[in-house]
mmCIF file with all atom_site columns, C-alpha atoms in Angstrom:
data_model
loop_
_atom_site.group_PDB
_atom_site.id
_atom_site.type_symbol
_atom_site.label_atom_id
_atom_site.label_alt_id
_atom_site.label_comp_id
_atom_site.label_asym_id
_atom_site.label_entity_id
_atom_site.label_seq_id
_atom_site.pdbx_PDB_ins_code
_atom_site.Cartn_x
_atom_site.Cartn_y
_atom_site.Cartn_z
_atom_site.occupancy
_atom_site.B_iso_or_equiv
_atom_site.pdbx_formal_charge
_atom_site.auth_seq_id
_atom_site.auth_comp_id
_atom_site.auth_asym_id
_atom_site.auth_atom_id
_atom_site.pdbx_PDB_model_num
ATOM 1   C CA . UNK A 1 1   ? -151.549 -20.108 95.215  1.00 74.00 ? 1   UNK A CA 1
ATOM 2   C CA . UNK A 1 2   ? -147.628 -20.070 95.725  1.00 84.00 ? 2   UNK A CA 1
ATOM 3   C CA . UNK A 1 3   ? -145.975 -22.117 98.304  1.00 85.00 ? 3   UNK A CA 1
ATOM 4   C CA . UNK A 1 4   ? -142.913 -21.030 99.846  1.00 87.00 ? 4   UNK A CA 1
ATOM 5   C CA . UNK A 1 5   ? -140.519 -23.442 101.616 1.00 90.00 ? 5   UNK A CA 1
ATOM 6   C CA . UNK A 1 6   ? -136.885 -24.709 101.227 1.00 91.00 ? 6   UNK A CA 1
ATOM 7   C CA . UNK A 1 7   ? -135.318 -28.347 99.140  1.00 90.00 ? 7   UNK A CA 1
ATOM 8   C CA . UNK A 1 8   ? -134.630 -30.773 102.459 1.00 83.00 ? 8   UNK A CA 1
ATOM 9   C CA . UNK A 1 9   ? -134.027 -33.668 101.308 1.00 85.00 ? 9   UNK A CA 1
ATOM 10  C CA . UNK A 1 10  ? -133.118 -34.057 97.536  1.00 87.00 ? 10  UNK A CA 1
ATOM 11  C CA . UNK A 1 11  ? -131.375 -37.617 95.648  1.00 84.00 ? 11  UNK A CA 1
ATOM 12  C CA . UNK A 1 12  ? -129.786 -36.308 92.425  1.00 81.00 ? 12  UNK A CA 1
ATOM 13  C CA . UNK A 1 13  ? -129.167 -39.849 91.118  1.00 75.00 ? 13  UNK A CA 1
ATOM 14  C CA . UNK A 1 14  ? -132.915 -40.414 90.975  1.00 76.00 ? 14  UNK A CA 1
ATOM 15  C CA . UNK A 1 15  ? -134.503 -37.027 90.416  1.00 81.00 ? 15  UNK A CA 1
ATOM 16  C CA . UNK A 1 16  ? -136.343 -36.440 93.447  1.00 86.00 ? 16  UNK A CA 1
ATOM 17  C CA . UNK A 1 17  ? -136.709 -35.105 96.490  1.00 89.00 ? 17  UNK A CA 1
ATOM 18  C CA . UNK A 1 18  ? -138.843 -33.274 99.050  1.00 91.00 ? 18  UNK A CA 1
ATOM 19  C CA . UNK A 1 19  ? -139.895 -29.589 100.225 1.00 91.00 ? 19  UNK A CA 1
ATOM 20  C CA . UNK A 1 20  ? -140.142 -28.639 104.014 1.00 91.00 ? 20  UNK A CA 1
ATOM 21  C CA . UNK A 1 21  ? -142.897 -26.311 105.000 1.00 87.00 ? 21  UNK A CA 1
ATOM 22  C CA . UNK A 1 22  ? -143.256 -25.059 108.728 1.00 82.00 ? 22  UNK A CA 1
ATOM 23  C CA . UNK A 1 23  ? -146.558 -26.773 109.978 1.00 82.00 ? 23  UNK A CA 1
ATOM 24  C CA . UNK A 1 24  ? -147.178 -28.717 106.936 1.00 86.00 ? 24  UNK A CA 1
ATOM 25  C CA . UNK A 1 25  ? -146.050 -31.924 105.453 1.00 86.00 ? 25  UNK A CA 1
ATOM 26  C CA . UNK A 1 26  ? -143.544 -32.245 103.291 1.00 89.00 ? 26  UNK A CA 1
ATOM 27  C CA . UNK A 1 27  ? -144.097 -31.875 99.527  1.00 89.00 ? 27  UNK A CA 1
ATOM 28  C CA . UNK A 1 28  ? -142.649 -34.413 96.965  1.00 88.00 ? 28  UNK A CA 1
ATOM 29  C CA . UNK A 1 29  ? -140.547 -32.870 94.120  1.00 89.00 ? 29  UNK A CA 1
ATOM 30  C CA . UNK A 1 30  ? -139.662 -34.163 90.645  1.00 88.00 ? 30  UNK A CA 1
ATOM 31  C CA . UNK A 1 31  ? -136.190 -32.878 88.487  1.00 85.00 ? 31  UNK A CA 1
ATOM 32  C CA . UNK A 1 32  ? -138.878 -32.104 85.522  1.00 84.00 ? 32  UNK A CA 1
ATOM 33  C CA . UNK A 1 33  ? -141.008 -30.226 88.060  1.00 86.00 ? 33  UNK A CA 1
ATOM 34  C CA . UNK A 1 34  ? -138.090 -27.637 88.472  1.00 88.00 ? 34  UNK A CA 1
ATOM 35  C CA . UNK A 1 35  ? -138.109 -24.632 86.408  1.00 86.00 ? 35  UNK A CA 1
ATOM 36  C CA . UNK A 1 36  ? -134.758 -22.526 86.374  1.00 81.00 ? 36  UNK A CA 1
ATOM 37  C CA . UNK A 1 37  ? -133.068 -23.476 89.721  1.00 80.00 ? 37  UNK A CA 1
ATOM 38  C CA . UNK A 1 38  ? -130.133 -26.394 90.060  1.00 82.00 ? 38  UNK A CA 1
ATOM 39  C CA . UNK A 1 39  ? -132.599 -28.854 93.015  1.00 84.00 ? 39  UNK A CA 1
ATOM 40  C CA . UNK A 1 40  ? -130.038 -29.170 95.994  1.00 86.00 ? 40  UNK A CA 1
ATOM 41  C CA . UNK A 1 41  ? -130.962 -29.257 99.630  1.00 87.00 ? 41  UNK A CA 1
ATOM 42  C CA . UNK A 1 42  ? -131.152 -25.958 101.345 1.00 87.00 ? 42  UNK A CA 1
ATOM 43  C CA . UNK A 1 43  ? -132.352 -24.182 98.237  1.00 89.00 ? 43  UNK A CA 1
ATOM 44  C CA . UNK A 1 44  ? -135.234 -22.107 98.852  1.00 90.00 ? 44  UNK A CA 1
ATOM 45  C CA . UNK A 1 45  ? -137.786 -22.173 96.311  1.00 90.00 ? 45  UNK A CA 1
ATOM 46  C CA . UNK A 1 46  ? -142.010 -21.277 95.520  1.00 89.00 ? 46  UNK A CA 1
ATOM 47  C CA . UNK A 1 47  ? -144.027 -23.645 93.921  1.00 88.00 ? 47  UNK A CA 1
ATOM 48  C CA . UNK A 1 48  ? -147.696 -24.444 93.237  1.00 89.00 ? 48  UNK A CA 1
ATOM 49  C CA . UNK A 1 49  ? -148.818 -27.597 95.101  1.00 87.00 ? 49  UNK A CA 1
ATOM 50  C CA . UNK A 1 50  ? -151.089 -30.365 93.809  1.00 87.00 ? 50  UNK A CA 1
ATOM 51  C CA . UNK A 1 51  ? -152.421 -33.192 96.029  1.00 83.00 ? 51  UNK A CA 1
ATOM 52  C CA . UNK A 1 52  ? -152.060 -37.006 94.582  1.00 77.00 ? 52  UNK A CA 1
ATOM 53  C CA . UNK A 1 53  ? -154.452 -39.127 95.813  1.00 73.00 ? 53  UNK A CA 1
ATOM 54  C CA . UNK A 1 54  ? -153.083 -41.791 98.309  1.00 71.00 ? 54  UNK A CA 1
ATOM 55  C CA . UNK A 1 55  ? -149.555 -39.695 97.818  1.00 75.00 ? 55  UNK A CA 1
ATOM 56  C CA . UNK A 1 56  ? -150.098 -36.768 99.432  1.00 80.00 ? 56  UNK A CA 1
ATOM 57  C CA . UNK A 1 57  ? -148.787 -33.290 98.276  1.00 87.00 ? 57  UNK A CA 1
ATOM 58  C CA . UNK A 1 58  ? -146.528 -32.683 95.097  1.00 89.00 ? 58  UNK A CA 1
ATOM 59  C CA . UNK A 1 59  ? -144.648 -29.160 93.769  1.00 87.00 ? 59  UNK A CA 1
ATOM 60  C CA . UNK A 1 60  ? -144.809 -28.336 90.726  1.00 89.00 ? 60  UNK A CA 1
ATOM 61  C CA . UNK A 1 61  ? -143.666 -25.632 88.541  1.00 89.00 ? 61  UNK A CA 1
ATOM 62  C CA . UNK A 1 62  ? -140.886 -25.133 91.342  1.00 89.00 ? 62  UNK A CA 1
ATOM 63  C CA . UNK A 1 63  ? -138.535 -21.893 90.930  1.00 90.00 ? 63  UNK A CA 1
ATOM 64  C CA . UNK A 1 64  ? -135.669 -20.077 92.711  1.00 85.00 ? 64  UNK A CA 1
ATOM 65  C CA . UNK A 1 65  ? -137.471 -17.596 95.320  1.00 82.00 ? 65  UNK A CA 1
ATOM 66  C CA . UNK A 1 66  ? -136.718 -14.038 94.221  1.00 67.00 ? 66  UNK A CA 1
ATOM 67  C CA . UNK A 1 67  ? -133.272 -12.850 96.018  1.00 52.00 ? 67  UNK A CA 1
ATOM 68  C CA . UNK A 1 68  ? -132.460 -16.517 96.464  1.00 50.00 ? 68  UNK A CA 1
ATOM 69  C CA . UNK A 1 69  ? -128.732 -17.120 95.986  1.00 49.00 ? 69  UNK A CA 1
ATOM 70  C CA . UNK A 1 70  ? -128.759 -19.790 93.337  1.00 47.00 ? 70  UNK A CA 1
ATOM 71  C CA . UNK A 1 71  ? -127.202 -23.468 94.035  1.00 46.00 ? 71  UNK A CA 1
ATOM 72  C CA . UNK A 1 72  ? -124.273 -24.945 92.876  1.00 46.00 ? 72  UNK A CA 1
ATOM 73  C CA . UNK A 1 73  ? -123.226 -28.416 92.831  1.00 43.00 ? 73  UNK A CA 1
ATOM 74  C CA . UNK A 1 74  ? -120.376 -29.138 94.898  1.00 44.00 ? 74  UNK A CA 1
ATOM 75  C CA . UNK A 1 75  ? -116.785 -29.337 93.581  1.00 43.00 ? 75  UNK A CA 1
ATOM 76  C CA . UNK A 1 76  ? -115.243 -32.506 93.407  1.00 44.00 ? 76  UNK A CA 1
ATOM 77  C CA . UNK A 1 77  ? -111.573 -32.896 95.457  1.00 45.00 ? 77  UNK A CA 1
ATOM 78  C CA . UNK A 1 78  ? -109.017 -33.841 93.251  1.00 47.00 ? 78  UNK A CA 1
ATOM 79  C CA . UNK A 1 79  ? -108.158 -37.248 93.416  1.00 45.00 ? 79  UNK A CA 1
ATOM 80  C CA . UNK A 1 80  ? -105.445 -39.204 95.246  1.00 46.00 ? 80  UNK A CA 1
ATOM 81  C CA . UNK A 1 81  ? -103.533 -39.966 92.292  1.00 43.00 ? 81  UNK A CA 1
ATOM 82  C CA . UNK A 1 82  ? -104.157 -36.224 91.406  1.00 42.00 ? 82  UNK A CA 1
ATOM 83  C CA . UNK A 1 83  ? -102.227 -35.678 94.579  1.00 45.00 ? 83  UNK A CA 1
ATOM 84  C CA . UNK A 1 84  ? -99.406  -37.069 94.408  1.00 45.00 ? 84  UNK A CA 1
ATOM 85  C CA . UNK A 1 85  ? -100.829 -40.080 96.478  1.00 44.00 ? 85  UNK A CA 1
ATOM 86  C CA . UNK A 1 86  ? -101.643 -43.974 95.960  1.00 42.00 ? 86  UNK A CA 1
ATOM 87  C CA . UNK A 1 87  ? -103.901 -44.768 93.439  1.00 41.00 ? 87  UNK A CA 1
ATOM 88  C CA . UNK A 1 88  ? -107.672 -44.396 93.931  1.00 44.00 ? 88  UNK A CA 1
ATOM 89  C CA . UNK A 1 89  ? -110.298 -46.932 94.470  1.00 46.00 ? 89  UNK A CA 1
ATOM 90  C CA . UNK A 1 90  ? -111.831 -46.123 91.022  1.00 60.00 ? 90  UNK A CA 1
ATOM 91  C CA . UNK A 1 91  ? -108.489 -47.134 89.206  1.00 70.00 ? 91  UNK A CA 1
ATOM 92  C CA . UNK A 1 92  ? -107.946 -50.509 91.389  1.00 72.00 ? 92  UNK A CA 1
ATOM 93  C CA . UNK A 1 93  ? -111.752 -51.314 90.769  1.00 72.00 ? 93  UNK A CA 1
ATOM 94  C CA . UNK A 1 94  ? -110.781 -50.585 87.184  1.00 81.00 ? 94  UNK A CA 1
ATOM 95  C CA . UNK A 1 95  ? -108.083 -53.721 87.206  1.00 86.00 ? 95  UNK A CA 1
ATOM 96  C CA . UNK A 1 96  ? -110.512 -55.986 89.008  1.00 85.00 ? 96  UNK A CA 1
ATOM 97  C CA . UNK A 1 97  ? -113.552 -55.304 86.576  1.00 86.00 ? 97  UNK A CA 1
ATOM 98  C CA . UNK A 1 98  ? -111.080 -55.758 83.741  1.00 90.00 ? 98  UNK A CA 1
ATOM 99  C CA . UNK A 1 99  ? -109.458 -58.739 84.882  1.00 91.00 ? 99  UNK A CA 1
ATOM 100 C CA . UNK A 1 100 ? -113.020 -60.472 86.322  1.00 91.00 ? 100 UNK A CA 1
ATOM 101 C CA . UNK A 1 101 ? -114.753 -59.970 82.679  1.00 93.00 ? 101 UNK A CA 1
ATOM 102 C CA . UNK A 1 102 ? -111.576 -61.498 81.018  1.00 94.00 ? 102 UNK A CA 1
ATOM 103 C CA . UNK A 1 103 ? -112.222 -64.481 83.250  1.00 93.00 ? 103 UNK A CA 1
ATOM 104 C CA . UNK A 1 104 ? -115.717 -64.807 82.490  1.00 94.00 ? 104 UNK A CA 1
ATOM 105 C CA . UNK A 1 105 ? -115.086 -64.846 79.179  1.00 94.00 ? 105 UNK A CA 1
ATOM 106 C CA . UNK A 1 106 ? -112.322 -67.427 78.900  1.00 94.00 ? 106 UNK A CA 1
ATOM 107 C CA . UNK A 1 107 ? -114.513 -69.731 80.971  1.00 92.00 ? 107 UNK A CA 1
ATOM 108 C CA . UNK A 1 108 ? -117.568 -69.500 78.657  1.00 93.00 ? 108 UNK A CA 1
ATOM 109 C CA . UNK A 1 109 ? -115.204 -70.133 75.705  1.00 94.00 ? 109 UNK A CA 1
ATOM 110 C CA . UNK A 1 110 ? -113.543 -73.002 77.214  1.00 93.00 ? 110 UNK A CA 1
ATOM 111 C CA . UNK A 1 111 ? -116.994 -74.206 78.274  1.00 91.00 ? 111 UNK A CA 1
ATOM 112 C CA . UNK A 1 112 ? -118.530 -73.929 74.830  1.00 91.00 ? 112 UNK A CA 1
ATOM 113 C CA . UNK A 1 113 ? -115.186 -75.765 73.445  1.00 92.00 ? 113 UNK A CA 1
ATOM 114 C CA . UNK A 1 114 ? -115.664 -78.516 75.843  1.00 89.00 ? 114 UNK A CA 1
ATOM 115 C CA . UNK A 1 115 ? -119.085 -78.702 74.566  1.00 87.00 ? 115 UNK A CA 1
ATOM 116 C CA . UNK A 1 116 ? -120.680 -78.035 78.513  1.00 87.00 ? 116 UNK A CA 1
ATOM 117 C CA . UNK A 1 117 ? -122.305 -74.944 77.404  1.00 88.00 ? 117 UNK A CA 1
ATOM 118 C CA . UNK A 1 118 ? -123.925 -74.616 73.601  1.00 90.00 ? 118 UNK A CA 1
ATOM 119 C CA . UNK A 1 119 ? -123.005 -71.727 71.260  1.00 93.00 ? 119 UNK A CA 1
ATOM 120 C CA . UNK A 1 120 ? -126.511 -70.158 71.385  1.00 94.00 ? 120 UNK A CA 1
ATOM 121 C CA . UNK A 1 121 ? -126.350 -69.253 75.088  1.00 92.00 ? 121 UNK A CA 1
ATOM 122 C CA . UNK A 1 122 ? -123.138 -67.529 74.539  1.00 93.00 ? 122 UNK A CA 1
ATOM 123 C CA . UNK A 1 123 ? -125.266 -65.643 71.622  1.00 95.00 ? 123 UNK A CA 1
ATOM 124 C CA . UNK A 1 124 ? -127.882 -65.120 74.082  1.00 96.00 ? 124 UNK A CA 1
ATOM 125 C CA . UNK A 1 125 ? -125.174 -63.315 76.877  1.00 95.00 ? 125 UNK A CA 1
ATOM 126 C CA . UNK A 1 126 ? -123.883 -61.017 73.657  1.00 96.00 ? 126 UNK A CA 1
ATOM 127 C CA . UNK A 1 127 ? -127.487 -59.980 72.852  1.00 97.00 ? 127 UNK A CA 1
ATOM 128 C CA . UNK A 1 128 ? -128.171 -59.275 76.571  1.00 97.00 ? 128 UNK A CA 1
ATOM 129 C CA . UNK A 1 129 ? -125.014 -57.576 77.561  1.00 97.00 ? 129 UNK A CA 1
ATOM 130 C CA . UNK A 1 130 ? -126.037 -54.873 74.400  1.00 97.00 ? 130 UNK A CA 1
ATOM 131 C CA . UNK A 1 131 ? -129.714 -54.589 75.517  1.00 97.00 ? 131 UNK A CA 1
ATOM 132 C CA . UNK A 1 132 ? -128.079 -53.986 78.921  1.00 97.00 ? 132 UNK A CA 1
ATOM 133 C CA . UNK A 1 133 ? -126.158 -51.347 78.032  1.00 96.00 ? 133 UNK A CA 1
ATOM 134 C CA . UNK A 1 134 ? -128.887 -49.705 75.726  1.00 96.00 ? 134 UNK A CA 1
ATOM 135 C CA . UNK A 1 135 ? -130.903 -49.747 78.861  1.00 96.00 ? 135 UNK A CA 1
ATOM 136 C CA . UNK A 1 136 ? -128.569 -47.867 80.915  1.00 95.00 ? 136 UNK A CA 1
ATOM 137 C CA . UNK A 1 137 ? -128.045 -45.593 78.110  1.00 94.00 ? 137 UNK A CA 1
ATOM 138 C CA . UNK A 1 138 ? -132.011 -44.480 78.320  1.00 92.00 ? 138 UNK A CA 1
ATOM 139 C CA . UNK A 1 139 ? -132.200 -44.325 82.041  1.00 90.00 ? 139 UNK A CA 1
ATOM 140 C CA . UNK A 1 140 ? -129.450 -41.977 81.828  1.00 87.00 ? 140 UNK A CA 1
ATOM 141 C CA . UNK A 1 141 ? -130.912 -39.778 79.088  1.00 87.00 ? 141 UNK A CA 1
ATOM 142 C CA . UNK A 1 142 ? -134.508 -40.378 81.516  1.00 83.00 ? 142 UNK A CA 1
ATOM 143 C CA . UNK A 1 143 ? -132.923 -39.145 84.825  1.00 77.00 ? 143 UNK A CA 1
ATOM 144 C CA . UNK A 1 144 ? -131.336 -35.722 82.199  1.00 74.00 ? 144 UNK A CA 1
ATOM 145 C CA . UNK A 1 145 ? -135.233 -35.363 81.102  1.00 73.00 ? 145 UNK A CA 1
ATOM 146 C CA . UNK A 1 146 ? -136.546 -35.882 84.105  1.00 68.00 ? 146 UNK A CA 1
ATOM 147 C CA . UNK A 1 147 ? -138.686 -38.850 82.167  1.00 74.00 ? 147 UNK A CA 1
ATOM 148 C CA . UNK A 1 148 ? -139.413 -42.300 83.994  1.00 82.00 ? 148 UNK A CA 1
ATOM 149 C CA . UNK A 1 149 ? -136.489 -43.857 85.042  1.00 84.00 ? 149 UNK A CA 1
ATOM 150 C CA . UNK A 1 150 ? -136.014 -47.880 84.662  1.00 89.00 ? 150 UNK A CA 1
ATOM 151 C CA . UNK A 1 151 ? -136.179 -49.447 88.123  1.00 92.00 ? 151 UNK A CA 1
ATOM 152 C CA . UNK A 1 152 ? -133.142 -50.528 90.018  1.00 92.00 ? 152 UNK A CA 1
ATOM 153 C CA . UNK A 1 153 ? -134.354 -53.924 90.416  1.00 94.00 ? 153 UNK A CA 1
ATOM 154 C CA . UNK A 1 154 ? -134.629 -54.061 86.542  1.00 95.00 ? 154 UNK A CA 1
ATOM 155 C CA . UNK A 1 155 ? -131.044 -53.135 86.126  1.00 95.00 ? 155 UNK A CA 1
ATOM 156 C CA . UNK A 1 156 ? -130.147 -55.628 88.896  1.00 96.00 ? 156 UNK A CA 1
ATOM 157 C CA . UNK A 1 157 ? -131.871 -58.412 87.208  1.00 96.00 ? 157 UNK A CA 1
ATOM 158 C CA . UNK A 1 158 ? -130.111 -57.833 83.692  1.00 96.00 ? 158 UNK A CA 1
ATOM 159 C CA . UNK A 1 159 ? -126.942 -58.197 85.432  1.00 96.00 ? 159 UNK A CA 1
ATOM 160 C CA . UNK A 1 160 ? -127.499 -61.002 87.416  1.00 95.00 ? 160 UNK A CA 1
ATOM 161 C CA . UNK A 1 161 ? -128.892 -62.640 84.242  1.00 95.00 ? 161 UNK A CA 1
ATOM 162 C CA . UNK A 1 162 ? -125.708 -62.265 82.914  1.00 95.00 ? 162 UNK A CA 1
ATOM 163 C CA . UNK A 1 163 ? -125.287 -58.403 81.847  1.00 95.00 ? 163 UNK A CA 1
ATOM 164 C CA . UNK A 1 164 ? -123.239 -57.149 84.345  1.00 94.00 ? 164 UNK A CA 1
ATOM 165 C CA . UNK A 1 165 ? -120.154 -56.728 81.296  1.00 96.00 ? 165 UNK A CA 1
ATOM 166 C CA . UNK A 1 166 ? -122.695 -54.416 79.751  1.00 95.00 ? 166 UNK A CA 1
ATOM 167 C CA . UNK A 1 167 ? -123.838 -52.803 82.939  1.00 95.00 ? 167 UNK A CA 1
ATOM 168 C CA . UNK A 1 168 ? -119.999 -52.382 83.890  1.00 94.00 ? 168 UNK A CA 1
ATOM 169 C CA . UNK A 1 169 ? -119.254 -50.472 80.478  1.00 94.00 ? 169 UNK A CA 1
ATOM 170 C CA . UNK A 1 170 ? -121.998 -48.595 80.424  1.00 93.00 ? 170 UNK A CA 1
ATOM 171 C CA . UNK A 1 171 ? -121.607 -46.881 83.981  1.00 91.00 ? 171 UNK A CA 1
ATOM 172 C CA . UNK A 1 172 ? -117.916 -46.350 83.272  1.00 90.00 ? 172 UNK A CA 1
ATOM 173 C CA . UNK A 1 173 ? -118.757 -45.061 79.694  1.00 90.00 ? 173 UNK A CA 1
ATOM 174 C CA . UNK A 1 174 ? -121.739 -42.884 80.477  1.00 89.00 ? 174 UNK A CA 1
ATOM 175 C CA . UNK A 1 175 ? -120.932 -41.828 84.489  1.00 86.00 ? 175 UNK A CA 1
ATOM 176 C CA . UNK A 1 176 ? -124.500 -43.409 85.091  1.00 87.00 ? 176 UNK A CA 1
ATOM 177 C CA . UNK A 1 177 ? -124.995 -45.057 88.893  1.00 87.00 ? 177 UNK A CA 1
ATOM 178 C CA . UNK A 1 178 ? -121.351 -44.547 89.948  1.00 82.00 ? 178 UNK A CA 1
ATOM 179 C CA . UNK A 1 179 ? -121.846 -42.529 92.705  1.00 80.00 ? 179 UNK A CA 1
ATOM 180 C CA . UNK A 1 180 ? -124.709 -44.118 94.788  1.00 83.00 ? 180 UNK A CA 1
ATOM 181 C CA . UNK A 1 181 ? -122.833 -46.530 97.249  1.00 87.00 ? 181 UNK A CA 1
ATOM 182 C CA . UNK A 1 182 ? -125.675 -49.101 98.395  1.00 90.00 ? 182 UNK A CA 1
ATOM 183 C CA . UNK A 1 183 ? -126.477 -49.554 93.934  1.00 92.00 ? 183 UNK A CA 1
ATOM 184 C CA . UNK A 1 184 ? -122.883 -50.431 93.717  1.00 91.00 ? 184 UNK A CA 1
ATOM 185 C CA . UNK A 1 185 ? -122.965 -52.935 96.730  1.00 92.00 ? 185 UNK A CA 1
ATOM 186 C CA . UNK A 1 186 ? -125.999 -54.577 94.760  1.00 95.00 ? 186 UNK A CA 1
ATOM 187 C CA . UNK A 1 187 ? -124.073 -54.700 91.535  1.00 94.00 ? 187 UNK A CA 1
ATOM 188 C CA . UNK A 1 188 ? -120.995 -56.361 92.418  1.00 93.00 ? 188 UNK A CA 1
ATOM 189 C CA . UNK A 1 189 ? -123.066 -59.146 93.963  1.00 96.00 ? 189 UNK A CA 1
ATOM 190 C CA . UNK A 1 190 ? -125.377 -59.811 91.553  1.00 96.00 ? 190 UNK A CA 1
ATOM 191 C CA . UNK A 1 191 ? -121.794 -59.948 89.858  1.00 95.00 ? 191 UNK A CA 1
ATOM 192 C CA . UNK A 1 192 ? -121.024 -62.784 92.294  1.00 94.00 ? 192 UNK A CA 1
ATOM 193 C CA . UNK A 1 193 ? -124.145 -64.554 91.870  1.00 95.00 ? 193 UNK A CA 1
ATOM 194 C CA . UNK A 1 194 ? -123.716 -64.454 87.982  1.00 94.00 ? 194 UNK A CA 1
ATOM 195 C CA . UNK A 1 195 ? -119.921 -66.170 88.193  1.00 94.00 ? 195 UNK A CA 1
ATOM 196 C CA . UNK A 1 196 ? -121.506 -68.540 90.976  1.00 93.00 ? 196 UNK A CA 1
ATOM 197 C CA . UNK A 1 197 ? -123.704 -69.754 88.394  1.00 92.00 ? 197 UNK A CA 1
ATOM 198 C CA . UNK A 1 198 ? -122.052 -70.036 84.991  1.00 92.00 ? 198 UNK A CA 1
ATOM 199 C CA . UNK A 1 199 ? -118.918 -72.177 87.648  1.00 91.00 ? 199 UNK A CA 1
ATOM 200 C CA . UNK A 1 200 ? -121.983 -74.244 88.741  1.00 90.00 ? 200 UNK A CA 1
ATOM 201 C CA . UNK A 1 201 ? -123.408 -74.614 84.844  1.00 89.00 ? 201 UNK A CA 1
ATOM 202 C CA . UNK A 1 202 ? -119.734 -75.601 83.642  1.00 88.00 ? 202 UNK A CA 1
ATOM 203 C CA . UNK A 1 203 ? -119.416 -78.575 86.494  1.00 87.00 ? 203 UNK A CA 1
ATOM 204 C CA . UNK A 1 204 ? -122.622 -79.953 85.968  1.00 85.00 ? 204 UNK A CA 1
ATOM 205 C CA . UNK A 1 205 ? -122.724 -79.553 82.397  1.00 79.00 ? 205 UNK A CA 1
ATOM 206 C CA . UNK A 1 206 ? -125.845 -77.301 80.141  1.00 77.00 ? 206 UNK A CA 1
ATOM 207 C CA . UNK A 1 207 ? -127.475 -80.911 79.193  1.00 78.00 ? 207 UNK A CA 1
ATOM 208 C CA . UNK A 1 208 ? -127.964 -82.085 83.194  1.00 80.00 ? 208 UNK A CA 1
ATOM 209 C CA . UNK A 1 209 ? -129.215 -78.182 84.003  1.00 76.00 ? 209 UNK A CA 1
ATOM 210 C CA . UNK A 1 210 ? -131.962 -78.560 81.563  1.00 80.00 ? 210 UNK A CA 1
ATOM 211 C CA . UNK A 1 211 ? -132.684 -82.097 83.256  1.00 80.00 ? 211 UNK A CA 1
ATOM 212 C CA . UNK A 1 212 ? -132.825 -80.502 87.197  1.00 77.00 ? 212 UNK A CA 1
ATOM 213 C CA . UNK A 1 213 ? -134.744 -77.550 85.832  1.00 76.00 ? 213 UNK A CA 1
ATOM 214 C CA . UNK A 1 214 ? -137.585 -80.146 83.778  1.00 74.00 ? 214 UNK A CA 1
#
């Protein structure tokens, strides 16, 4: 049987959301659930409803209802810059990223010249940094699909590991978890807690973190 009801709450970063229907509970919604109507809250849409066990209800096969005006995404205001103003966050974050990763980078070199850090490990960041980014590149072609998405926390970790250059490129480059504000606060300090670390590693010395860790 079709289900009427209307798109409350909806996350487009993640590709979910949920259906309000008077008197009953609300039904979870996934992007690859939705057949031929952009998912936006106050859409109004008919659906078939399945129950997952321990989950409660889901939609699927979810389309516009008949007569339904159909959704649009809204449009973005032009940017300070664009008017005439100062320039906007994005482009001052821009400088900082920039200028941060040069850092980094100089410090590992100067470490591995100093012989503090070995060659390998700066191997090992390389390697990591492109895995990072090849991640982000599939959890953005996921969240398109509607396919499973990698977890934030994974994402997290690869920058904290030492990724975050990768991670940094690949949102820029792809326009992949740029928007969401509280993802962004995570990023920048794992970001932190990655320079904290390789400054810690470089006063110590590689050989005498092996010996704490052992």
């Amino acid at each position: 049987m079709r289900v009427q009801g209307t798109i409350h709450r909806w996350d487009a970063d993640r590709g979910f959301g949920f259906i309000r229907r008077p008197g009953q509970r609300d039904a979870f919604v996934h992007v690859r659930d939705v057949r031929g109507v952009i998912p936006a809250e106050g859409v109004r849409v008919e659906f078939s409803e399945i129950q997952i066990e321990g989950k409660g209800p889901r939609a699927v096969d979810v389309r516009s209802v008949a007569g339904a005006p159909a959704a649009r995404y809204p449009e973005r205001a032009p940017s300070r810059t664009a008017r005439g103003g100062r320039r906007s966050p994005g482009r001052a974050g821009l400088v900082v990223a920039i200028v941060l990763m040069a850092a980094w980078i100089s410090v590992l070199a100067w470490g591995w010249s100093t012989e503090r850090i070995p060659i390998w490990l700066l191997g090992a960041l390389l390697l990591l940094n492109l895995i990072t980014y090849a991640v982000y590149a599939r959890d953005k072609r996921a969240a398109r699909r509607g396919d499973w998405r990698t977890s934030e926390a994974g994402l997290h970790l690869l920058a904290v590991l030492g990724g975050w250059p990768g991670a940094w490129l690949a949102q820029q480059r792809l326009r992949h978890k740029t928007v969401k504000q509280a993802f962004r606060v995570v990023y920048w300090f794992t970001v932190l807690v990655n320079c904290a670390a390789v400054a810690v590693i470089l006063f110590v010395g590689w050989p005498t973190v092996i010996q704490l860790l052992r």
